[in-house]
mmCIF file of C-alpha atoms in Angstrom:
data_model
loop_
_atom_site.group_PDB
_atom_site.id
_atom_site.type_symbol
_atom_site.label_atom_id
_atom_site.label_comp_id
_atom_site.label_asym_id
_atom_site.label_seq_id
_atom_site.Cartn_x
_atom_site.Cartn_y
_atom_site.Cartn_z
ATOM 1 C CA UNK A 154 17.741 0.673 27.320
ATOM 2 C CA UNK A 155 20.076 -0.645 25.303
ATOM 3 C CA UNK A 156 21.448 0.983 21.692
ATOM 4 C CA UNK A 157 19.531 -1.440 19.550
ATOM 5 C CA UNK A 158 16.252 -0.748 21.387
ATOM 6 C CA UNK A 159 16.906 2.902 21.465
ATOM 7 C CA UNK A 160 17.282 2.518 17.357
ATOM 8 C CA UNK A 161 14.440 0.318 16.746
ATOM 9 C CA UNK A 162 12.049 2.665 18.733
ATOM 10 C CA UNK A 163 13.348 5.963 17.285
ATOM 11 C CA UNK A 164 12.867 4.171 13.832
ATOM 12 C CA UNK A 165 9.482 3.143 14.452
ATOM 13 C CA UNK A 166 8.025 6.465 15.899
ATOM 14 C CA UNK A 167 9.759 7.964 12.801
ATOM 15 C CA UNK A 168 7.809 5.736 10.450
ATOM 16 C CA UNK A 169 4.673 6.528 12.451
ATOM 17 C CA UNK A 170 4.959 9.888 12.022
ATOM 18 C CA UNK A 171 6.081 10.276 8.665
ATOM 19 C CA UNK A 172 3.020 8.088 7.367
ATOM 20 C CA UNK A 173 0.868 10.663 9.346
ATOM 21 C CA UNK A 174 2.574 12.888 7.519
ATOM 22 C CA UNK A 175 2.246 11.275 3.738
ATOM 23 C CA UNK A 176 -1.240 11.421 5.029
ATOM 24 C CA UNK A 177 -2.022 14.902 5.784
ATOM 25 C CA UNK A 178 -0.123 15.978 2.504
ATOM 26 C CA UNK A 179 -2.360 13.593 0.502
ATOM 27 C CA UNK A 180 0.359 11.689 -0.645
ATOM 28 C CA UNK A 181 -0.612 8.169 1.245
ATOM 29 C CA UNK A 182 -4.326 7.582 1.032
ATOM 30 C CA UNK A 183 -6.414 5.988 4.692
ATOM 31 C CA UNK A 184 -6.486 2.848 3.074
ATOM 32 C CA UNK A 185 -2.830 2.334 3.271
ATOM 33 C CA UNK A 186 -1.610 4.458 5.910
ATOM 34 C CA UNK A 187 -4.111 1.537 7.997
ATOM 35 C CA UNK A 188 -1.145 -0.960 7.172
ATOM 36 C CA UNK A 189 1.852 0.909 8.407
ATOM 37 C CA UNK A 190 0.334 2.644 10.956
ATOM 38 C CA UNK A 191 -0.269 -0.864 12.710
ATOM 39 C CA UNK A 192 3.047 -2.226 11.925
ATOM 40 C CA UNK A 193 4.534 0.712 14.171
ATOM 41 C CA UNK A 194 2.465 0.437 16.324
ATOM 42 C CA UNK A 195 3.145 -3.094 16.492
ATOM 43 C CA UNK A 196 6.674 -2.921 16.907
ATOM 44 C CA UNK A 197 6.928 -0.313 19.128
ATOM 45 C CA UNK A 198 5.030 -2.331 21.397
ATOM 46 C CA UNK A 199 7.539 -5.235 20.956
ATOM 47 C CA UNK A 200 10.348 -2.850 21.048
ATOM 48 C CA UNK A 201 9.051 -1.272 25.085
ATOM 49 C CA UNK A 202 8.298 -4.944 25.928
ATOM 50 C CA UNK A 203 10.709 -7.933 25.095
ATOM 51 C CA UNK A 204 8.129 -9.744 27.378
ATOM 52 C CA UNK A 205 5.418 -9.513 24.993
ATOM 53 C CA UNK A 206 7.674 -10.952 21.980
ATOM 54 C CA UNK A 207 8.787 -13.679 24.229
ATOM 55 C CA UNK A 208 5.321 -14.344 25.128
ATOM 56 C CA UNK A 209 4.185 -14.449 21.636
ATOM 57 C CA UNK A 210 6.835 -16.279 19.905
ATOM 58 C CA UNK A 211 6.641 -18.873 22.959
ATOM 59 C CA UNK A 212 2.693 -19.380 22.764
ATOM 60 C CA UNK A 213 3.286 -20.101 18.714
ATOM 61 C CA UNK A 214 5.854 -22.364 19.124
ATOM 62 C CA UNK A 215 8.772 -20.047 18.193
ATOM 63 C CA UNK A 216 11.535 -20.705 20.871
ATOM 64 C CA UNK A 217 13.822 -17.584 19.742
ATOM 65 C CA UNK A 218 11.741 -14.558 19.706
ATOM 66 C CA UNK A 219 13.429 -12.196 17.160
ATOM 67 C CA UNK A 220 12.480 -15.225 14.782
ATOM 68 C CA UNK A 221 8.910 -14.044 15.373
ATOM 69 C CA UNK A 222 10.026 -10.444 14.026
ATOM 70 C CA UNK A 223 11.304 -11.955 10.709
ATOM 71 C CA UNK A 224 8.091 -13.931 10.291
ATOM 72 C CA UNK A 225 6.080 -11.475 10.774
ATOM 73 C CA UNK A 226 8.100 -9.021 8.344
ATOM 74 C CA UNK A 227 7.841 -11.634 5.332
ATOM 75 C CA UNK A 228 4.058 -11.699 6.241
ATOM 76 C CA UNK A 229 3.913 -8.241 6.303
ATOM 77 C CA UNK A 230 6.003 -7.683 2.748
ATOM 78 C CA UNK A 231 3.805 -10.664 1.168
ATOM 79 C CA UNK A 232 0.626 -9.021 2.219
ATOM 80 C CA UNK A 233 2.189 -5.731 0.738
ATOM 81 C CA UNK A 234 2.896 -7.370 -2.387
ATOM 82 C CA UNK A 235 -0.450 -8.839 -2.745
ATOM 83 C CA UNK A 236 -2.200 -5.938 -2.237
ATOM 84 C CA UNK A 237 -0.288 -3.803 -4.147
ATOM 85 C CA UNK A 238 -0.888 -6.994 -6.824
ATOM 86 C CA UNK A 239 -4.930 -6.232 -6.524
ATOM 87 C CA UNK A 240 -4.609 -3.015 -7.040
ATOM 88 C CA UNK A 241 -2.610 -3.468 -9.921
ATOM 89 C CA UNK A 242 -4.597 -6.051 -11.443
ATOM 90 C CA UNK A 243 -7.645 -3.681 -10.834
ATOM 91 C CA UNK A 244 -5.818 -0.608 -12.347
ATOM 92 C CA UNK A 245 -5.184 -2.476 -15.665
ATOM 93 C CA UNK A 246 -8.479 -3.568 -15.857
ATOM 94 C CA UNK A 247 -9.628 -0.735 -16.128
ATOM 95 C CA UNK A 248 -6.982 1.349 -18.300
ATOM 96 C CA UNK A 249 -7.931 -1.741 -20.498
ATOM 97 C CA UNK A 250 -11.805 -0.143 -20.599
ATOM 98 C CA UNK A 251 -10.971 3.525 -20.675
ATOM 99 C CA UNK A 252 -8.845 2.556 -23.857
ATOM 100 C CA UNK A 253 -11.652 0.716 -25.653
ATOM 101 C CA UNK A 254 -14.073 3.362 -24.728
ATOM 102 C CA UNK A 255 -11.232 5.741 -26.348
ATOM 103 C CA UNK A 256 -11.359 3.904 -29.273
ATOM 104 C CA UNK A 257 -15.343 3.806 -29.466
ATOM 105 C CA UNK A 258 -15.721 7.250 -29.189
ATOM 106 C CA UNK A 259 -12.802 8.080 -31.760
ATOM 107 C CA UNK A 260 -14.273 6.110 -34.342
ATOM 108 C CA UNK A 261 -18.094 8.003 -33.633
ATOM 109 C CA UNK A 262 -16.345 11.519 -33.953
ATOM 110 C CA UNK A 263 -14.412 10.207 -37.098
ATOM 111 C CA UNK A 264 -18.099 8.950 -38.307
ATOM 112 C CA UNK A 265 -19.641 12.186 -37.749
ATOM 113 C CA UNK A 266 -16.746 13.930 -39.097
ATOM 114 C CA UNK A 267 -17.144 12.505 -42.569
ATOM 115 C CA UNK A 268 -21.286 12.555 -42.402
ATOM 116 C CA UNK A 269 -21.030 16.189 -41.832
ATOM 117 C CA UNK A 270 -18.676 16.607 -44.944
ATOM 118 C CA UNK A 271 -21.280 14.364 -46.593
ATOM 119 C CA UNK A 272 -24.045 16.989 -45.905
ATOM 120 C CA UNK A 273 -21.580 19.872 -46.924
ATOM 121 C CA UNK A 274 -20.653 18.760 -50.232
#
């Protein structure tokens, strides 16, 4: 094995297992840890086998297979980014409700505030 192979598996592994770790911890929920788990997996499998990234790239119609590895990194990025984009989207959303129902329930306890100096006086 060559140095770059010996680099590109020791990085991958160390992803892997430092995901499983964010996940243990709590600090990467399932959901996520789905993604990069995969993507190790995924090249550590093309890292032990050139064959298998020749034979992809090849049966796409990619005729130099590290080309393969940069398309499927942007992929993998823009699917990042457009999940992390949903989940944004979804997490304003609702901070946008929690903020009116903030307000709403303010404005009640302010109402009762001044109805119950009402009765006092």
């Amino acid at each position: 094995m060559d140095l770059t192979k010996i680099a590109s598996l020791g990085l991958s592994v160390g992803i892997f297992c430092f995901v499983v770790w964010l996940v243990r911890e709590r600090r990467l929920r399932e959901k996520y840890a789905l993604l990069w788990l995969c993507t190790s997996v995924f090249v550590i499998l093309l890292t032990v086998s050139r064959h298998i990234l020749e034979v992809a790239a090849l049966a796409i119609g990619i005729y130099y297979p590290p080309s393969l590895l940069f398309l499927v990194g942007v992929l993998f990025l823009l699917l990042v980014a457009i999940g992390h984009s949903v989940t944004l989207s979804r997490l304003s959303e609702g901070n946008h409700n929690l903020a009116q129902e903030v307000a709403l329930l303010r404005k009640q306890v302010e109402d009762l505030k001044e109805e119950q100096k009402a009765h006092k006086l």
